[in-house]
Coordinates of N, CA and C in Angstrom, one line a residue:
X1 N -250.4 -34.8 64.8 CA -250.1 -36.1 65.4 C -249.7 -35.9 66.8
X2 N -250.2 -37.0 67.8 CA -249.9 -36.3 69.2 C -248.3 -37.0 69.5
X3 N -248.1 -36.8 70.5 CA -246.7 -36.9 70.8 C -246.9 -38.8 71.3
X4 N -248.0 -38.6 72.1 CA -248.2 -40.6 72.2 C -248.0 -41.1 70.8
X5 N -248.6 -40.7 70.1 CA -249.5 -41.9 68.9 C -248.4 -41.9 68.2
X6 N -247.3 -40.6 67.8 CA -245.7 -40.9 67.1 C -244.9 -42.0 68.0
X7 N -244.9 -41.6 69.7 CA -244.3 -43.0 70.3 C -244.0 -44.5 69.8
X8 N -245.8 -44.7 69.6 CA -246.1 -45.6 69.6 C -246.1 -46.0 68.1
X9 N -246.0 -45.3 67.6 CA -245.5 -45.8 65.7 C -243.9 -46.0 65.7
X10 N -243.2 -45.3 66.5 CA -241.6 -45.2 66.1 C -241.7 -46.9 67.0
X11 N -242.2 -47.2 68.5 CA -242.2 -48.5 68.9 C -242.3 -49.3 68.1
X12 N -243.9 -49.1 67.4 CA -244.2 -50.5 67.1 C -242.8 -50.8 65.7
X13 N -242.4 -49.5 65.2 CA -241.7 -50.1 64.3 C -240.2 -50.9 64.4
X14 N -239.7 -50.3 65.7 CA -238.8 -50.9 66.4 C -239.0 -52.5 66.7
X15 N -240.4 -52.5 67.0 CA -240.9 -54.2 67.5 C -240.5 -54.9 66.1
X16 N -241.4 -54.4 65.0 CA -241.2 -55.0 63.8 C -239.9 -55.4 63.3
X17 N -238.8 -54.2 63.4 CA -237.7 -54.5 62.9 C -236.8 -55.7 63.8
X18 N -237.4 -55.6 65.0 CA -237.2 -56.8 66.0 C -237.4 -58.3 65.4
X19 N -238.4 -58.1 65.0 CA -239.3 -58.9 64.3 C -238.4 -59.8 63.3
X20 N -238.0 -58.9 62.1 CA -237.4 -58.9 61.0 C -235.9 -59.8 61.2
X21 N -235.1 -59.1 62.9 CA -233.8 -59.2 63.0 C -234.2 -60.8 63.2
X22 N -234.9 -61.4 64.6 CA -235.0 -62.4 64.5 C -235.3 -63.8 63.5
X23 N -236.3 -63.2 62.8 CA -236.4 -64.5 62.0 C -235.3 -64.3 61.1
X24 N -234.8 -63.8 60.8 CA -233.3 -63.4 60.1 C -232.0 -64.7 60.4
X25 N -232.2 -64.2 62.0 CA -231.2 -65.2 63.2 C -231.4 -66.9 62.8
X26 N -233.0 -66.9 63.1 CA -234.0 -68.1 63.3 C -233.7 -69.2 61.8
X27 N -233.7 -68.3 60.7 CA -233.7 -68.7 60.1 C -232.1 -69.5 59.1
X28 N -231.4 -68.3 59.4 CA -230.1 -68.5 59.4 C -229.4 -70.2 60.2
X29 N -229.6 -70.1 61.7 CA -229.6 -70.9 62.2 C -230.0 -72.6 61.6
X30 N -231.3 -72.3 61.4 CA -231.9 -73.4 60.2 C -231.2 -74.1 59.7
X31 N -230.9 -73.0 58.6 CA -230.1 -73.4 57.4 C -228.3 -73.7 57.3
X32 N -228.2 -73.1 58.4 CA -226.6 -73.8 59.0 C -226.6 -75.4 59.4
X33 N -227.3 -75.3 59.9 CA -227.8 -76.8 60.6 C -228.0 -77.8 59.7
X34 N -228.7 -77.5 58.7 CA -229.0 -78.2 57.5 C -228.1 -78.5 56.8
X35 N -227.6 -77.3 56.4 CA -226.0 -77.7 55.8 C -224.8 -78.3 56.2
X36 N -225.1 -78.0 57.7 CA -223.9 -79.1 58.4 C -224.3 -80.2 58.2
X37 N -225.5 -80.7 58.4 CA -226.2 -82.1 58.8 C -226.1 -82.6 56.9
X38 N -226.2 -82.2 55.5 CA -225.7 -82.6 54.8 C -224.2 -82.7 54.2
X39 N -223.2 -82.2 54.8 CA -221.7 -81.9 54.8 C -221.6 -83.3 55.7
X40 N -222.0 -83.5 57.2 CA -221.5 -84.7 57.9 C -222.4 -85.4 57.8
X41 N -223.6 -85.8 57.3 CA -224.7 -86.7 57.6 C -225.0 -87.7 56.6
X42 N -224.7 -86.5 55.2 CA -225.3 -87.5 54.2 C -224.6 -88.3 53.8
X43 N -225.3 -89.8 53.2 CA -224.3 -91.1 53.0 C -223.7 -91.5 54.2
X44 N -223.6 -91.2 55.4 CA -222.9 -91.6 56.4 C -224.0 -92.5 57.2
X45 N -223.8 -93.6 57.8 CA -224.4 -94.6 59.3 C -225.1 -92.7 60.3
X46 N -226.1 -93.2 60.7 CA -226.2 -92.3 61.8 C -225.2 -91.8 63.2
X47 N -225.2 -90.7 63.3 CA -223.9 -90.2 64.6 C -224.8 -90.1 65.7
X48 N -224.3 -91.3 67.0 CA -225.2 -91.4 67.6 C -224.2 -90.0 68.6
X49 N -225.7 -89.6 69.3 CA -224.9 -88.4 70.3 C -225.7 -88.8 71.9
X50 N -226.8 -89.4 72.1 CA -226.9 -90.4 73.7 C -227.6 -91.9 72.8
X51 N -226.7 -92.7 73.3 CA -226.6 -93.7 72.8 C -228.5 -94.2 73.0
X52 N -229.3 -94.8 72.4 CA -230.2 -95.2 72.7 C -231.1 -94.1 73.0
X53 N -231.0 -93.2 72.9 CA -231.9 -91.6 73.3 C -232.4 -90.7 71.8
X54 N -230.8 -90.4 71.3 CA -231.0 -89.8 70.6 C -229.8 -89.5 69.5
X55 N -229.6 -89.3 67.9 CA -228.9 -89.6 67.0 C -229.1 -88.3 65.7
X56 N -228.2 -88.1 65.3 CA -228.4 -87.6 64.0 C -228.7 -88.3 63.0
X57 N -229.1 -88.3 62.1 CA -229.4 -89.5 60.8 C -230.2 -88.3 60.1
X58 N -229.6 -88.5 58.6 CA -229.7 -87.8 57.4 C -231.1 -87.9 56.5
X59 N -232.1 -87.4 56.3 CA -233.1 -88.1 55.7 C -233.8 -86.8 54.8
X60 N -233.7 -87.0 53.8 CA -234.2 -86.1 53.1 C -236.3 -86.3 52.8
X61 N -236.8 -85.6 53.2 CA -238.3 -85.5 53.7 C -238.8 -85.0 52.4
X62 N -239.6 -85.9 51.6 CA -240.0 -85.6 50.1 C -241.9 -84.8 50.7
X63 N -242.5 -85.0 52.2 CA -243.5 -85.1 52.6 C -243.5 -83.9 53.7
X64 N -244.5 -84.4 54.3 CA -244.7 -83.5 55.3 C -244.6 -84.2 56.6
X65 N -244.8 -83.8 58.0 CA -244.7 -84.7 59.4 C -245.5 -85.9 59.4
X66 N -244.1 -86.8 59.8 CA -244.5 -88.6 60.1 C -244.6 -89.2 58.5
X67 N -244.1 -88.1 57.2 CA -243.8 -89.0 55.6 C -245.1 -88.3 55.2
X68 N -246.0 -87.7 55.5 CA -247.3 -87.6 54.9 C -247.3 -86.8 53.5
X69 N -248.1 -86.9 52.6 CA -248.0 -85.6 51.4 C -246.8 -86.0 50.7
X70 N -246.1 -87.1 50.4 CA -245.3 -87.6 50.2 C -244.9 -86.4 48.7
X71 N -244.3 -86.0 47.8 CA -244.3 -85.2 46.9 C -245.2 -84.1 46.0
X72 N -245.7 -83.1 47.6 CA -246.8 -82.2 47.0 C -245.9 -80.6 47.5
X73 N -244.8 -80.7 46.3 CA -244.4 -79.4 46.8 C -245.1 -78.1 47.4
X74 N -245.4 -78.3 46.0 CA -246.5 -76.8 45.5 C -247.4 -76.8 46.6
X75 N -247.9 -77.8 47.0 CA -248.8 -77.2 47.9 C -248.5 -77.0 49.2
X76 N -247.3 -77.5 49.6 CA -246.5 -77.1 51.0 C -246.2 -75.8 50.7
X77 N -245.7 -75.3 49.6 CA -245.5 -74.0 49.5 C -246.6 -72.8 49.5
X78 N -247.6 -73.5 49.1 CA -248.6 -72.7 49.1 C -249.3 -72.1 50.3
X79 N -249.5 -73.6 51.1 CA -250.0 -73.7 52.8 C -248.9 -72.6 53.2
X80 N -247.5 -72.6 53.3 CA -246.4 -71.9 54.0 C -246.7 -70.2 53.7
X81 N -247.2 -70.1 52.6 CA -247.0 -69.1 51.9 C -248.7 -67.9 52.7
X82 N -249.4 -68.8 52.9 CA -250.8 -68.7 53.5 C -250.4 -68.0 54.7
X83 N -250.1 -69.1 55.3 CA -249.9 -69.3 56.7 C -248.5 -67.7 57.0
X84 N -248.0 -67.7 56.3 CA -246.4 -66.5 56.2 C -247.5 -65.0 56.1
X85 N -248.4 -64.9 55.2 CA -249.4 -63.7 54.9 C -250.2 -63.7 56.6
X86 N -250.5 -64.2 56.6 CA -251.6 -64.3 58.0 C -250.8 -63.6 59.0
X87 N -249.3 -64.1 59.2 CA -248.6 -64.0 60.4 C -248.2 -62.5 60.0
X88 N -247.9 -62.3 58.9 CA -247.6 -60.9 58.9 C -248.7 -59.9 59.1
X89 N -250.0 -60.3 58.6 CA -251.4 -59.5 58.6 C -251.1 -59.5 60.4
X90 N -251.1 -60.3 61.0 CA -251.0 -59.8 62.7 C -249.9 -59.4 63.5
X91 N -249.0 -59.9 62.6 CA -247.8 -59.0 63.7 C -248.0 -57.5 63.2
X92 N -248.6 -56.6 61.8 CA -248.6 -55.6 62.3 C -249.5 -55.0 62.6
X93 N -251.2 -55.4 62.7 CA -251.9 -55.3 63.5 C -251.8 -55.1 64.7
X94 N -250.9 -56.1 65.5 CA -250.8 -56.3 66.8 C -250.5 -54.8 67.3
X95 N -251.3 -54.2 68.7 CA -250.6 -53.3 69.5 C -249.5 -53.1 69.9
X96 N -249.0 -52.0 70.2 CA -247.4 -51.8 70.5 C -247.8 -51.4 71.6
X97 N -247.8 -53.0 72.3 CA -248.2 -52.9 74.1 C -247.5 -54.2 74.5
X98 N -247.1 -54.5 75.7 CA -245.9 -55.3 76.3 C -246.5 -56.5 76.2
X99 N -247.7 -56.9 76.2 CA -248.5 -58.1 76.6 C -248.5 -58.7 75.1
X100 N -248.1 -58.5 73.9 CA -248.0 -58.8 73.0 C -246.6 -59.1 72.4
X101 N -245.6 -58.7 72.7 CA -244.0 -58.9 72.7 C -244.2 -60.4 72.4
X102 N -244.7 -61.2 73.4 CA -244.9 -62.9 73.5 C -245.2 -63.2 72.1
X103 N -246.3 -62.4 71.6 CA -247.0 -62.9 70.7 C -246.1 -62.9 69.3
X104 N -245.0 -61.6 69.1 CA -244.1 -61.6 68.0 C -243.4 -62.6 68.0
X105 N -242.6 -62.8 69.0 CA -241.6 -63.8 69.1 C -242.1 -65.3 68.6
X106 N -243.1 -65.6 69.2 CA -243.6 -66.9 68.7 C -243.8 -67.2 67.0
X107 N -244.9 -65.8 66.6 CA -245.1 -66.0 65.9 C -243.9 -65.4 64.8
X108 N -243.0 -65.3 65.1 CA -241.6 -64.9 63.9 C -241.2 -66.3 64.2
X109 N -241.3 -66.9 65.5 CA -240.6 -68.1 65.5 C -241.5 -69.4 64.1
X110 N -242.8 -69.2 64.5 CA -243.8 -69.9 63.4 C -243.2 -69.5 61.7
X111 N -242.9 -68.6 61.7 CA -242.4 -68.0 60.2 C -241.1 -68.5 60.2
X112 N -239.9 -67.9 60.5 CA -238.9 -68.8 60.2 C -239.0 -70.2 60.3
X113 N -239.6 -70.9 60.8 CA -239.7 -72.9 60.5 C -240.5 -72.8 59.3
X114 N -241.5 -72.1 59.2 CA -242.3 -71.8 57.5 C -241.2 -71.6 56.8
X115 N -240.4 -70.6 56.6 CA -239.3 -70.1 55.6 C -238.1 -71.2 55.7
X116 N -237.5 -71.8 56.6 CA -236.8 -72.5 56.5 C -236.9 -73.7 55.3
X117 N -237.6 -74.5 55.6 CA -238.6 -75.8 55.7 C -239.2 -75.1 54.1
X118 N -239.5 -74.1 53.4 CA -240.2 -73.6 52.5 C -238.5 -73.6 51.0
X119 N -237.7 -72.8 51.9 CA -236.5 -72.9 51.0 C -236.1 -74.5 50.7
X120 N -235.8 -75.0 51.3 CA -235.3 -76.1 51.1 C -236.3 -76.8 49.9
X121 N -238.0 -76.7 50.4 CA -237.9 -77.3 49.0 C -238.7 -76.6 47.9
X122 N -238.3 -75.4 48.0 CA -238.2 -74.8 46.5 C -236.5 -75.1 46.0
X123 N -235.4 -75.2 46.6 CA -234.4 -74.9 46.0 C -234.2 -76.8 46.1
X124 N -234.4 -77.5 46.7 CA -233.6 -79.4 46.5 C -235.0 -80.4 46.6
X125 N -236.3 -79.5 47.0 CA -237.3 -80.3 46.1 C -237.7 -81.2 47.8
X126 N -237.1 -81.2 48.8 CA -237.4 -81.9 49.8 C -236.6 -81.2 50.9
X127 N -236.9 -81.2 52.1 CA -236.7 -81.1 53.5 C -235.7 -81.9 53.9
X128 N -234.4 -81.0 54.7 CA -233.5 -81.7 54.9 C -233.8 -82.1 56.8
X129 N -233.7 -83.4 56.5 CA -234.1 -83.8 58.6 C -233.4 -84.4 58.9
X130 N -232.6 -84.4 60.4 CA -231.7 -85.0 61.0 C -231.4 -84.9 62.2
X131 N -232.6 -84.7 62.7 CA -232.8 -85.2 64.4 C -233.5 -86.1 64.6
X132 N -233.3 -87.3 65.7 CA -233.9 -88.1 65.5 C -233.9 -88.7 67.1
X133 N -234.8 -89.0 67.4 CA -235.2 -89.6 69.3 C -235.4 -90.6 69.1
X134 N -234.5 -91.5 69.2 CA -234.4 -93.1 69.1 C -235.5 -93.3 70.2
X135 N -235.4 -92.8 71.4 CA -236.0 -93.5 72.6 C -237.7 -93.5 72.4
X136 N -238.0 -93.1 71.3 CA -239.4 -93.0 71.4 C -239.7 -93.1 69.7
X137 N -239.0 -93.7 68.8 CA -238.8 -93.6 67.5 C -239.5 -92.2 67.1
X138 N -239.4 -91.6 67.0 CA -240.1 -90.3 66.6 C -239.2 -89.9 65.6
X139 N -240.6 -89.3 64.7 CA -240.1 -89.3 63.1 C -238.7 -88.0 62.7
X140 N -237.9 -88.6 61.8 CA -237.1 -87.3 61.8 C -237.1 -86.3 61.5
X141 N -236.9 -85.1 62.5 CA -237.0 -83.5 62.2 C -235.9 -82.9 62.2
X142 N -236.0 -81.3 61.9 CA -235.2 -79.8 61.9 C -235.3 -79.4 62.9
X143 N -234.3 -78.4 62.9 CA -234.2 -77.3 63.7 C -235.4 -76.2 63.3
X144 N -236.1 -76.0 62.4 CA -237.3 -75.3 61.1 C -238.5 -75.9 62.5
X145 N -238.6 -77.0 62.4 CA -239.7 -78.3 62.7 C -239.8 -77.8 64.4
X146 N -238.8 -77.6 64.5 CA -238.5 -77.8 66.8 C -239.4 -75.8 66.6
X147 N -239.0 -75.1 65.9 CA -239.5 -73.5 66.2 C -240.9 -73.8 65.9
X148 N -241.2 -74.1 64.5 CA -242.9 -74.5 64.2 C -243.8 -75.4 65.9
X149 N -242.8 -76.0 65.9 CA -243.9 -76.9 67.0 C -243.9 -76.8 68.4
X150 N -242.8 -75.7 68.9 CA -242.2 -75.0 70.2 C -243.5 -73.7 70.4
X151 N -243.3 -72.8 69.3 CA -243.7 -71.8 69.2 C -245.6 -72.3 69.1
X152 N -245.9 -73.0 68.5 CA -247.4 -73.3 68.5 C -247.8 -73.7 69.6
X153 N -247.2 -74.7 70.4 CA -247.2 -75.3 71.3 C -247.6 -74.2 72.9
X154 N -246.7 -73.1 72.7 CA -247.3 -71.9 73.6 C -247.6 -70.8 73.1
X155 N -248.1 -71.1 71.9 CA -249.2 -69.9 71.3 C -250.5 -70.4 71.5
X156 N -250.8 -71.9 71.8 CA -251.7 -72.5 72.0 C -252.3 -71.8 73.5
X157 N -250.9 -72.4 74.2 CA -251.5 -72.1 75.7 C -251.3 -70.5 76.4
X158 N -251.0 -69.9 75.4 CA -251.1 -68.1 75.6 C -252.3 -67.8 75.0
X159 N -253.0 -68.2 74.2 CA -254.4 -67.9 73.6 C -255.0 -68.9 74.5
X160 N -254.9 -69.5 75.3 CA -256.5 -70.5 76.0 C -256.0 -70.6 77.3
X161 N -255.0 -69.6 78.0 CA -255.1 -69.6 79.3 C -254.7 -68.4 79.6
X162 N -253.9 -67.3 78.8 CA -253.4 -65.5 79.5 C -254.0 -64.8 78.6
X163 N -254.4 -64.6 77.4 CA -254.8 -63.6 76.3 C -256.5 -63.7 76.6
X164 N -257.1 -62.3 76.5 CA -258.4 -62.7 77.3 C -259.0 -62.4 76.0
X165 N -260.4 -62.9 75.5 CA -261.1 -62.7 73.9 C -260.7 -61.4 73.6
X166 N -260.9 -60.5 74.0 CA -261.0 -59.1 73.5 C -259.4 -58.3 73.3
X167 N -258.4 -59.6 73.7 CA -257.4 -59.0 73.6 C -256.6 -58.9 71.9
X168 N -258.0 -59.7 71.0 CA -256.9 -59.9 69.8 C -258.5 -59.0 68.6
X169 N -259.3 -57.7 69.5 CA -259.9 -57.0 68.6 C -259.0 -56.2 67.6
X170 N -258.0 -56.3 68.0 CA -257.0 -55.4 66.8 C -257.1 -56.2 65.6
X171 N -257.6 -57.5 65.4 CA -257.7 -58.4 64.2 C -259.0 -58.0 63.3
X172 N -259.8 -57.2 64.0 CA -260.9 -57.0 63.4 C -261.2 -56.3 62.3
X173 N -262.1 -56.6 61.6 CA -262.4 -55.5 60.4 C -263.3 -55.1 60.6
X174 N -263.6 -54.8 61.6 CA -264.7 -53.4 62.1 C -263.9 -52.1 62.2
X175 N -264.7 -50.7 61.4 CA -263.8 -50.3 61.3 C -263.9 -49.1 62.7
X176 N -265.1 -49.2 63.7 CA -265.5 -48.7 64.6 C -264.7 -49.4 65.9
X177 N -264.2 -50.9 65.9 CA -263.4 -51.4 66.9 C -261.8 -51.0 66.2
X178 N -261.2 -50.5 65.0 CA -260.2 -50.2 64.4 C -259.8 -48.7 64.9
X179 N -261.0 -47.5 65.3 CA -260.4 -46.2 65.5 C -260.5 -46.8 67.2
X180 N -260.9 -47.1 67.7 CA -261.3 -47.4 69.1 C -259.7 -47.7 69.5
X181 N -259.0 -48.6 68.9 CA -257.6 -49.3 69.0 C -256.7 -47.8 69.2
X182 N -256.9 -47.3 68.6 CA -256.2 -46.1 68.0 C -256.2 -45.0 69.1

């Protein structure tokens, strides 16, 4: 084994455990939030925090974004559960090279709003939400919901404006573009 290629295994595993610590944080975070927001929220009038802008209010989410899917657990779990496999299939694919760091963070951030958002309704059957933007009625969300749609939002625009096609052949199952990585 050459003295690079151990480097770059002890890195990438550093990256990963990076990986690990964060959605850890991410997810923690979540679930604090949630639990405050049912400790002060539930059964209570909404706590407005900018009057006319924006409010907490307690809403337990039997659905998916804007009410949709209205009581299909199983299958939210299933999609989360998909989508949870995928992200792990590439964060350890991914190279242990700097231009990719972006790419973990996002996508741990995509997994903890998966895992969040996933616990809640395996253990109470629904999604606890309680952010709410009066000023534009916008439907109510998590702290789970703000990571999922932050983190997509510029994984979108890091895949279609800085990542160039050939930068994500580590995904490949060729196994001639696989020793090539290597």
């Amino acid at each position: 084994m050459s003295k690079q290629g151990d480097f770059m295994r002890k890195g990438k595993g550093k990256l990963l455990l990076f990986d690990l610590f964060l959605l850890i944080i991410l997810v923690v975070i979540d679930y604090m939030t949630k639990k405050m927001a049912v400790i002060k929220l539930k059964d209570q009038p909404a706590f407005n925090i900018i009057d006319g802008v924006l409010e907490f209010n307690y809403l337990e989410n039997r659905g998916a974004a804007f009410g949709m899917l209205q009581n299909q657990r199983m299958f939210f779990v299933f999609v989360a559960l998909v989508f949870l496999g995928v992200i792990v299939f590439v964060l350890f694919r991914a190279p242990y090279e700097k231009r990719y760091i972006k790419l973990h963070i996002l996508l741990t951030m995509i997994a903890a709003g998966a895992i969040g958002n996933m616990m809640d309704r395996l253990k109470l059957d629904y999604v606890v939400d309680f952010i709410y933007i009066v000023l534009i009625n916008f439907p109510i969300f998590n702290v789970a919901d703000m990571y999922v749609t932050f983190a997509t939002a510029i994984l979108i625009i890091e895949v279609l404006f800085v990542y160039k096609e050939n930068d994500f052949n580590f995904l490949s199952f060729d196994q001639k573009k696989i020793r090539e990585l290597r």
